[in-house]
XYZ file of C-alpha atoms in Angstrom:
476
model
C -15.824 -26.381 -47.943
C -15.965 -23.851 -45.024
C -14.393 -20.789 -44.964
C -11.244 -20.612 -43.229
C -10.709 -17.229 -42.517
C -13.269 -17.352 -39.676
C -11.122 -19.563 -37.791
C -9.137 -16.372 -37.682
C -11.946 -13.374 -37.809
C -14.441 -14.866 -35.699
C -12.443 -17.349 -33.238
C -8.413 -17.284 -33.417
C -8.424 -21.230 -33.389
C -5.384 -23.596 -33.018
C -4.369 -26.337 -35.381
C -6.093 -28.257 -32.826
C -9.575 -26.435 -32.474
C -9.538 -26.711 -36.461
C -9.035 -30.319 -36.235
C -12.135 -30.380 -34.040
C -14.104 -28.117 -36.338
C -13.454 -29.590 -39.628
C -13.970 -33.176 -37.928
C -11.065 -34.583 -39.903
C -7.707 -36.081 -38.650
C -5.497 -34.243 -40.707
C -5.714 -30.481 -41.367
C -2.233 -29.603 -42.568
C -3.318 -28.463 -46.078
C -5.782 -26.383 -44.102
C -3.737 -25.229 -41.596
C -1.445 -23.685 -44.012
C -4.116 -21.616 -45.543
C -4.882 -20.365 -42.356
C -1.238 -19.510 -41.231
C -1.072 -17.867 -44.867
C -3.960 -15.833 -44.592
C -2.549 -14.634 -41.102
C 0.875 -13.658 -42.200
C -0.848 -10.545 -44.041
C -1.542 -9.397 -40.594
C 1.338 -10.004 -38.393
C 2.940 -7.314 -36.505
C 6.673 -8.650 -36.127
C 8.078 -7.651 -32.384
C 11.603 -6.853 -31.235
C 10.882 -9.585 -28.893
C 12.060 -13.243 -28.836
C 11.354 -16.587 -27.390
C 13.311 -18.434 -24.973
C 14.493 -20.534 -27.873
C 15.624 -17.059 -29.761
C 12.644 -17.372 -32.144
C 10.972 -14.096 -33.029
C 7.233 -13.254 -31.899
C 4.719 -12.074 -33.454
C 0.934 -10.950 -33.209
C -1.666 -11.126 -35.851
C -3.149 -7.887 -35.701
C -6.617 -9.211 -37.481
C -9.669 -7.392 -37.694
C -10.878 -9.589 -34.622
C -8.156 -8.407 -32.673
C -8.472 -5.018 -33.306
C -11.880 -5.130 -32.176
C -11.175 -6.376 -29.197
C -8.358 -3.756 -28.245
C -10.574 -1.229 -29.169
C -13.057 -1.998 -26.857
C -10.975 -2.202 -23.580
C -9.700 1.248 -24.787
C -12.856 2.290 -24.785
C -14.209 0.603 -21.334
C -10.846 1.623 -19.491
C -10.780 5.231 -20.719
C -14.969 5.267 -19.985
C -13.965 3.747 -16.779
C -11.444 6.132 -15.680
C -13.445 9.714 -16.976
C -16.608 8.765 -15.232
C -14.782 7.958 -11.747
C -12.875 11.442 -12.424
C -15.858 13.148 -12.948
C -18.220 11.366 -9.981
C -18.797 15.125 -7.778
C -19.411 12.994 -4.371
C -15.589 12.347 -2.596
C -17.151 10.476 0.212
C -18.740 8.100 -2.047
C -15.567 8.276 -4.367
C -13.197 7.529 -1.631
C -15.451 4.614 -0.310
C -15.335 2.803 -3.760
C -11.596 2.876 -4.051
C -11.254 1.511 -0.594
C -13.748 -1.050 -1.665
C -12.177 -1.560 -5.047
C -8.459 -2.064 -3.437
C -9.960 -4.500 -0.504
C -11.431 -6.428 -3.159
C -7.987 -6.646 -5.100
C -6.102 -7.436 -2.014
C -8.187 -10.040 -1.386
C -7.430 -11.786 -4.311
C -3.416 -11.373 -3.023
C -4.623 -12.690 0.502
C -6.105 -15.926 -1.499
C -2.984 -16.295 -3.357
C -0.725 -16.353 -0.585
C -3.535 -18.518 1.154
C -3.727 -15.943 4.189
C -7.334 -15.719 5.990
C -7.887 -12.348 6.456
C -11.369 -10.837 6.689
C -12.959 -7.942 4.931
C -12.995 -5.613 7.845
C -9.038 -5.854 8.331
C -8.641 -5.515 4.547
C -10.109 -2.650 4.323
C -7.798 -1.385 7.371
C -5.054 -1.925 6.120
C -5.719 -0.112 2.552
C -7.070 2.888 4.695
C -3.598 3.013 6.686
C -5.637 2.474 10.017
C -3.749 -0.703 11.429
C -1.131 0.462 13.817
C 0.008 -3.175 14.716
C -0.213 -5.591 12.131
C 0.460 -9.509 12.353
C 3.815 -9.985 10.877
C 2.374 -12.742 8.466
C 0.129 -9.929 7.096
C 3.264 -7.367 6.719
C 3.174 -8.550 2.829
C -0.768 -7.410 2.652
C 0.525 -3.759 4.162
C 3.552 -3.434 1.843
C 1.402 -4.204 -1.398
C -1.146 -1.945 0.295
C 1.248 1.218 0.512
C 2.986 0.329 -3.109
C -0.859 0.665 -4.508
C -1.559 3.887 -2.327
C 1.381 5.460 -3.724
C 0.617 4.695 -7.221
C -2.664 6.149 -6.797
C -1.640 9.205 -5.838
C 0.977 9.173 -8.429
C 0.630 12.023 -11.563
C -0.336 10.374 -14.854
C 2.668 10.747 -17.371
C 2.942 9.228 -20.889
C 6.118 7.860 -21.127
C 6.887 4.428 -19.313
C 10.672 5.623 -19.402
C 10.187 5.239 -15.672
C 9.082 1.434 -15.551
C 12.810 0.309 -14.628
C 13.033 2.060 -11.719
C 9.493 1.517 -10.629
C 10.198 -2.337 -10.988
C 13.332 -2.340 -8.716
C 11.763 0.043 -6.382
C 8.504 -2.661 -6.001
C 11.123 -5.973 -5.448
C 13.487 -4.047 -2.996
C 9.989 -3.651 -1.255
C 8.511 -7.165 -1.628
C 11.459 -8.816 -2.474
C 14.198 -7.213 0.441
C 15.524 -10.396 2.161
C 15.643 -12.331 -0.975
C 17.811 -9.162 -2.656
C 20.216 -8.816 0.239
C 21.130 -12.383 -0.241
C 21.478 -12.615 -3.846
C 22.338 -9.111 -4.693
C 19.551 -9.356 -8.101
C 16.100 -9.002 -8.209
C 15.633 -11.977 -10.501
C 15.386 -15.642 -10.111
C 18.890 -16.926 -10.109
C 18.165 -20.579 -9.593
C 15.649 -22.728 -11.543
C 12.438 -24.090 -9.633
C 11.086 -26.525 -12.251
C 11.989 -28.782 -14.904
C 13.997 -27.110 -17.763
C 11.596 -27.378 -20.737
C 9.136 -30.325 -21.895
C 8.897 -31.530 -25.376
C 8.889 -29.668 -28.506
C 10.554 -26.257 -26.645
C 7.984 -26.029 -24.196
C 9.360 -24.097 -20.937
C 7.786 -24.374 -17.835
C 10.189 -21.042 -16.698
C 12.710 -19.277 -18.094
C 16.476 -20.538 -17.383
C 18.053 -18.134 -15.075
C 20.512 -16.736 -16.997
C 18.536 -15.579 -19.712
C 16.226 -13.478 -17.655
C 17.932 -10.283 -17.036
C 18.388 -9.816 -20.973
C 14.845 -11.018 -21.991
C 13.128 -8.445 -19.114
C 15.558 -5.623 -20.287
C 14.626 -6.433 -24.204
C 10.414 -6.388 -22.681
C 11.272 -2.994 -21.125
C 13.143 -1.496 -24.263
C 9.829 -2.652 -26.437
C 7.535 -0.998 -23.855
C 9.300 1.728 -23.559
C 10.133 2.397 -27.179
C 7.055 1.936 -29.491
C 5.206 4.373 -28.563
C 2.596 3.801 -31.314
C 1.536 0.694 -30.001
C -1.262 0.866 -28.293
C -0.857 0.452 -24.243
C -3.489 -2.602 -23.973
C -1.699 -4.471 -26.090
C 1.535 -3.720 -24.162
C -0.316 -5.045 -20.858
C -1.443 -8.047 -22.785
C 2.873 -8.669 -23.975
C 3.657 -7.714 -20.602
C 1.628 -9.920 -18.763
C 2.877 -12.792 -20.929
C 6.153 -12.198 -20.530
C 5.771 -12.103 -16.892
C 4.081 -15.566 -16.863
C 5.969 -16.960 -19.217
C 9.353 -16.326 -17.752
C 8.261 -16.329 -14.299
C 11.457 -13.914 -13.457
C 10.965 -13.669 -9.543
C 11.823 -15.961 -6.340
C 8.426 -15.386 -5.164
C 5.435 -12.426 -4.892
C 5.423 -12.785 -8.892
C 1.455 -12.145 -9.067
C 1.513 -9.597 -6.971
C 4.853 -7.674 -9.073
C 3.134 -8.381 -11.855
C 0.136 -6.844 -11.209
C 1.367 -3.506 -10.154
C 3.765 -2.947 -13.504
C 0.459 -3.543 -15.021
C -0.868 -0.628 -12.876
C 2.187 1.111 -14.038
C 1.874 0.663 -17.314
C -1.862 1.477 -17.595
C -1.660 4.925 -14.835
C 1.305 6.228 -17.277
C -0.338 5.747 -20.524
C -2.253 8.741 -20.725
C -4.581 7.655 -18.394
C -5.384 8.887 -14.941
C -5.403 7.792 -11.073
C -8.423 5.657 -11.369
C -6.671 2.938 -13.597
C -5.001 1.625 -10.254
C -8.214 0.163 -9.635
C -8.584 -2.038 -12.229
C -8.332 -5.858 -11.098
C -4.860 -6.550 -12.908
C -4.237 -8.737 -9.541
C -7.686 -11.515 -11.193
C -5.629 -11.782 -14.390
C -2.421 -12.909 -13.634
C -3.681 -15.466 -11.313
C -1.817 -18.550 -11.885
C -4.219 -21.065 -11.071
C -5.797 -21.737 -14.512
C -5.057 -25.306 -16.529
C -6.355 -23.355 -19.380
C -3.761 -20.253 -19.124
C -0.900 -22.968 -19.246
C -2.109 -24.525 -22.256
C -2.347 -20.938 -24.149
C 1.176 -19.851 -23.214
C 1.984 -23.650 -24.776
C 0.293 -22.762 -27.878
C 2.324 -19.410 -28.091
C 5.566 -21.316 -27.662
C 4.836 -24.001 -29.950
C 3.513 -21.319 -32.860
C 5.421 -18.338 -31.606
C 2.140 -16.249 -31.919
C 1.404 -14.376 -29.242
C -2.037 -14.135 -30.421
C -3.309 -16.576 -28.488
C -2.585 -14.910 -25.191
C -3.233 -11.766 -26.326
C -6.940 -12.551 -27.216
C -7.186 -14.497 -23.436
C -6.063 -11.431 -21.840
C -7.982 -9.373 -23.598
C -11.664 -10.965 -22.594
C -10.545 -11.681 -19.089
C -9.721 -7.671 -19.002
C -12.937 -6.980 -20.528
C -15.073 -8.758 -17.984
C -13.292 -6.968 -15.293
C -13.792 -3.748 -16.868
C -18.082 -4.564 -17.383
C -17.989 -5.271 -13.453
C -16.340 -1.963 -13.128
C -18.706 0.164 -15.047
C -21.639 -1.767 -13.671
C -20.711 -0.710 -10.597
C -19.925 2.737 -11.427
C -23.688 3.081 -12.820
C -25.292 1.467 -9.237
C -22.818 4.470 -7.268
C -24.375 6.866 -9.509
C -27.743 5.933 -9.060
C -26.853 5.593 -5.246
C -25.828 9.139 -5.315
C -28.705 10.197 -7.140
C -30.977 8.719 -4.394
C -28.857 10.658 -1.851
C -29.250 13.847 -3.403
C -32.987 13.450 -3.616
C -33.565 12.241 0.091
C -31.547 15.134 1.318
C -33.467 17.442 -0.797
C -36.926 16.196 0.455
C -35.435 16.414 4.118
C -34.158 20.169 3.554
C -37.474 20.773 2.120
C -39.457 18.917 4.827
C -37.842 21.308 7.354
C -38.792 24.261 5.555
C -42.011 23.759 4.846
C -43.095 21.188 7.034
C -44.293 17.646 6.065
C -45.592 17.514 2.663
C -48.707 16.074 1.756
C -49.068 12.518 1.044
C -51.408 13.166 -1.976
C -48.823 15.696 -4.005
C -46.338 12.528 -4.016
C -45.993 9.287 -4.893
C -44.917 6.343 -2.388
C -40.662 6.809 -2.025
C -40.274 3.481 -0.807
C -40.414 2.507 -4.650
C -37.083 4.646 -5.052
C -35.283 1.931 -2.890
C -36.041 -0.868 -5.089
C -34.263 0.927 -8.426
C -31.215 0.314 -9.299
C -30.804 1.618 -13.133
C -29.429 5.165 -13.415
C -32.154 5.555 -16.132
C -35.109 4.322 -14.231
C -34.255 6.387 -10.946
C -33.953 9.768 -13.288
C -37.199 8.954 -14.685
C -38.688 8.124 -11.279
C -37.774 11.368 -9.816
C -38.656 13.368 -12.793
C -42.203 12.127 -13.069
C -42.290 12.938 -9.183
C -40.969 16.537 -9.729
C -43.852 16.927 -12.623
C -46.483 15.497 -10.300
C -45.287 18.129 -7.208
C -44.792 21.119 -9.677
C -48.493 21.023 -11.048
C -49.791 23.821 -8.903
C -46.211 25.865 -8.921
C -45.792 28.961 -10.739
C -45.936 28.136 -14.531
C -43.266 29.509 -16.439
C -41.315 30.078 -19.767
C -37.690 29.518 -20.772
C -36.682 30.806 -24.182
C -33.008 30.581 -25.560
C -31.194 32.361 -28.767
C -30.478 29.551 -30.673
C -33.785 27.818 -32.065
C -32.035 25.427 -34.202
C -29.375 23.112 -32.950
C -27.924 20.280 -34.975
C -27.425 16.508 -33.770
C -25.234 14.016 -34.787
C -26.460 10.253 -35.151
C -28.128 7.834 -33.057
C -25.726 5.483 -31.235
C -27.733 2.871 -33.164
C -26.843 4.663 -36.869
C -23.114 5.455 -36.047
C -22.220 1.733 -35.192
C -24.650 1.119 -38.700
C -22.477 3.575 -40.021
C -18.559 2.548 -38.346
C -19.182 -0.727 -39.774
C -20.059 0.451 -43.362
C -16.768 2.543 -42.633
C -14.771 -0.240 -42.026
C -15.746 -2.497 -44.617
C -15.673 -0.049 -47.042
C -12.524 1.762 -46.400
C -9.402 -0.923 -45.209
C -7.304 1.627 -44.645
C -9.270 3.201 -41.686
C -8.406 1.787 -38.391
C -11.377 0.648 -35.699
C -10.713 3.813 -33.854
C -10.798 6.089 -36.559
C -14.149 4.644 -37.929
C -15.704 4.666 -34.529
C -14.536 8.645 -34.200
C -15.720 9.761 -37.796
C -19.097 7.920 -37.087
C -19.907 9.773 -33.935
C -18.356 13.207 -35.224
C -19.251 13.997 -38.544
C -21.753 16.744 -37.668
C -21.768 19.315 -40.967
C -20.848 23.088 -39.443
C -18.920 21.538 -35.836
C -15.693 21.688 -35.383
C -13.417 18.409 -33.590
C -9.836 18.750 -32.235
C -7.046 16.059 -31.781
C -7.976 16.112 -27.897
C -11.662 14.700 -28.376
C -9.946 11.899 -30.617
C -7.496 11.321 -27.910
C -9.767 11.205 -24.861
C -12.443 9.030 -27.226
C -9.705 6.366 -28.098
C -7.657 6.390 -25.085
C -4.471 6.876 -27.113
C -1.427 8.891 -26.860
C -1.399 12.314 -28.638
C 0.761 11.509 -31.579
C -1.625 8.666 -32.556
C -4.442 10.917 -32.106
C -2.817 13.487 -34.445
C -1.700 10.921 -36.970
C -5.488 9.551 -36.941
C -6.947 13.029 -37.446
C -4.675 13.782 -40.241
C -5.629 10.262 -41.709
C -8.930 10.844 -42.165
C -8.055 14.352 -43.531
C -6.259 12.839 -46.279
C -8.983 10.073 -46.911
C -11.483 13.182 -47.195
C -13.130 12.759 -44.352
C -12.372 16.186 -42.862
C -10.900 19.781 -43.733
C -8.107 20.448 -41.635
C -7.860 24.639 -40.786
C -5.491 26.659 -38.214
C -7.178 27.944 -35.485
C -5.361 30.048 -32.954
C -2.240 27.811 -31.648
C -3.974 24.305 -32.655
C -5.909 22.932 -35.758
C -9.429 22.141 -35.930
C -11.573 19.710 -38.193
C -15.118 20.129 -39.661
C -16.550 17.195 -41.713
C -16.464 17.271 -45.490
C -19.819 16.325 -47.332
C -19.763 13.538 -48.695
C -22.287 11.647 -50.764
């Protein structure tokens, strides 16, 4: 018989998917075993369904890995964007991403707006605008304001932010109903098996209050998991009369910004992820309702978010490559002005450079060219005081060590194992701040994670000035 655990750890299968995989009609016995295995990983939430059934999430190895991968990608994108030195290209990239996200909104609203107009709306350059496009302008103003806000590590202001957004986007509706939430049903109340298409209006305020309480009070829950839960609830309850997807995207950006991240998090295209026109999404929300298991939706959300982050990271690489080319051509132009034309026999053909897009390829090309040009230049030697520098593991070795730690010590989280595998050089000292940056987590989570590694014998903890530092302990 097949290993049933793989239907949790390799793919988080529904009962119907298990039935299809096993190719038998009745899988009740096998399904009971699958649920029993999942129960050991269940995280009970202080959240309930419309029918007041408690909701849970299965924090199985597959889900933990997806959460950690997405956290790492978000943090990498954010830090790389902040460190990018060229402010002009950085601003152009920001305008491009915000206008692309605004394009998604215009498509949701079935507006035919050209790309140039969208960029001008983002840049606040349109002094007069078609009245039908005012919602795009309002949305863009909210995004620009959020982009300028200071990051915090608290979500205590999320309720106030929701009211601000709703008053901007739903002004007429609120003035009539005196409420930001939907006060009438727009769809049938429910389907068979207790599957709701939307929340009955009378239950919306209380359920939204419980959601925001969960987001604010559970500081040890990963912000990525909070994003997924927030997105699910907004798509499940459908709490607003209009602009539900726009409000959802803004709230997701707000949570990202105020979860120890910085302003680049506002560029993440949550607008694409909360797009409602998906049969797959509807099926997944129905699966969650049938089993009161949020894991199905969280897996779906993380896969979408991971794909969008891959695109952002790839575009950052291209952006960096463009900057390297610009710097090179600028240097060449300056050298030509001073020294006259450069002899062709001392240079490679620069048209090759325009065909390169990968950062490593561009850097290698320019290094070779510099070496070629410097062959007849003055030779010099460089000496440094340190002649024996220790280095850590290669990325391939670190990946193997990380997997070994996870498999040999189940009490370690993936983040703890991943950090240690890349910060285990004897004689070096590491800090809580380094863990916080690496794992894109809160300071408290980073502190408890490092202390856990101390307790497990991986680091020694030493006081240094007004903080603690951690140094690896030699292990067999």
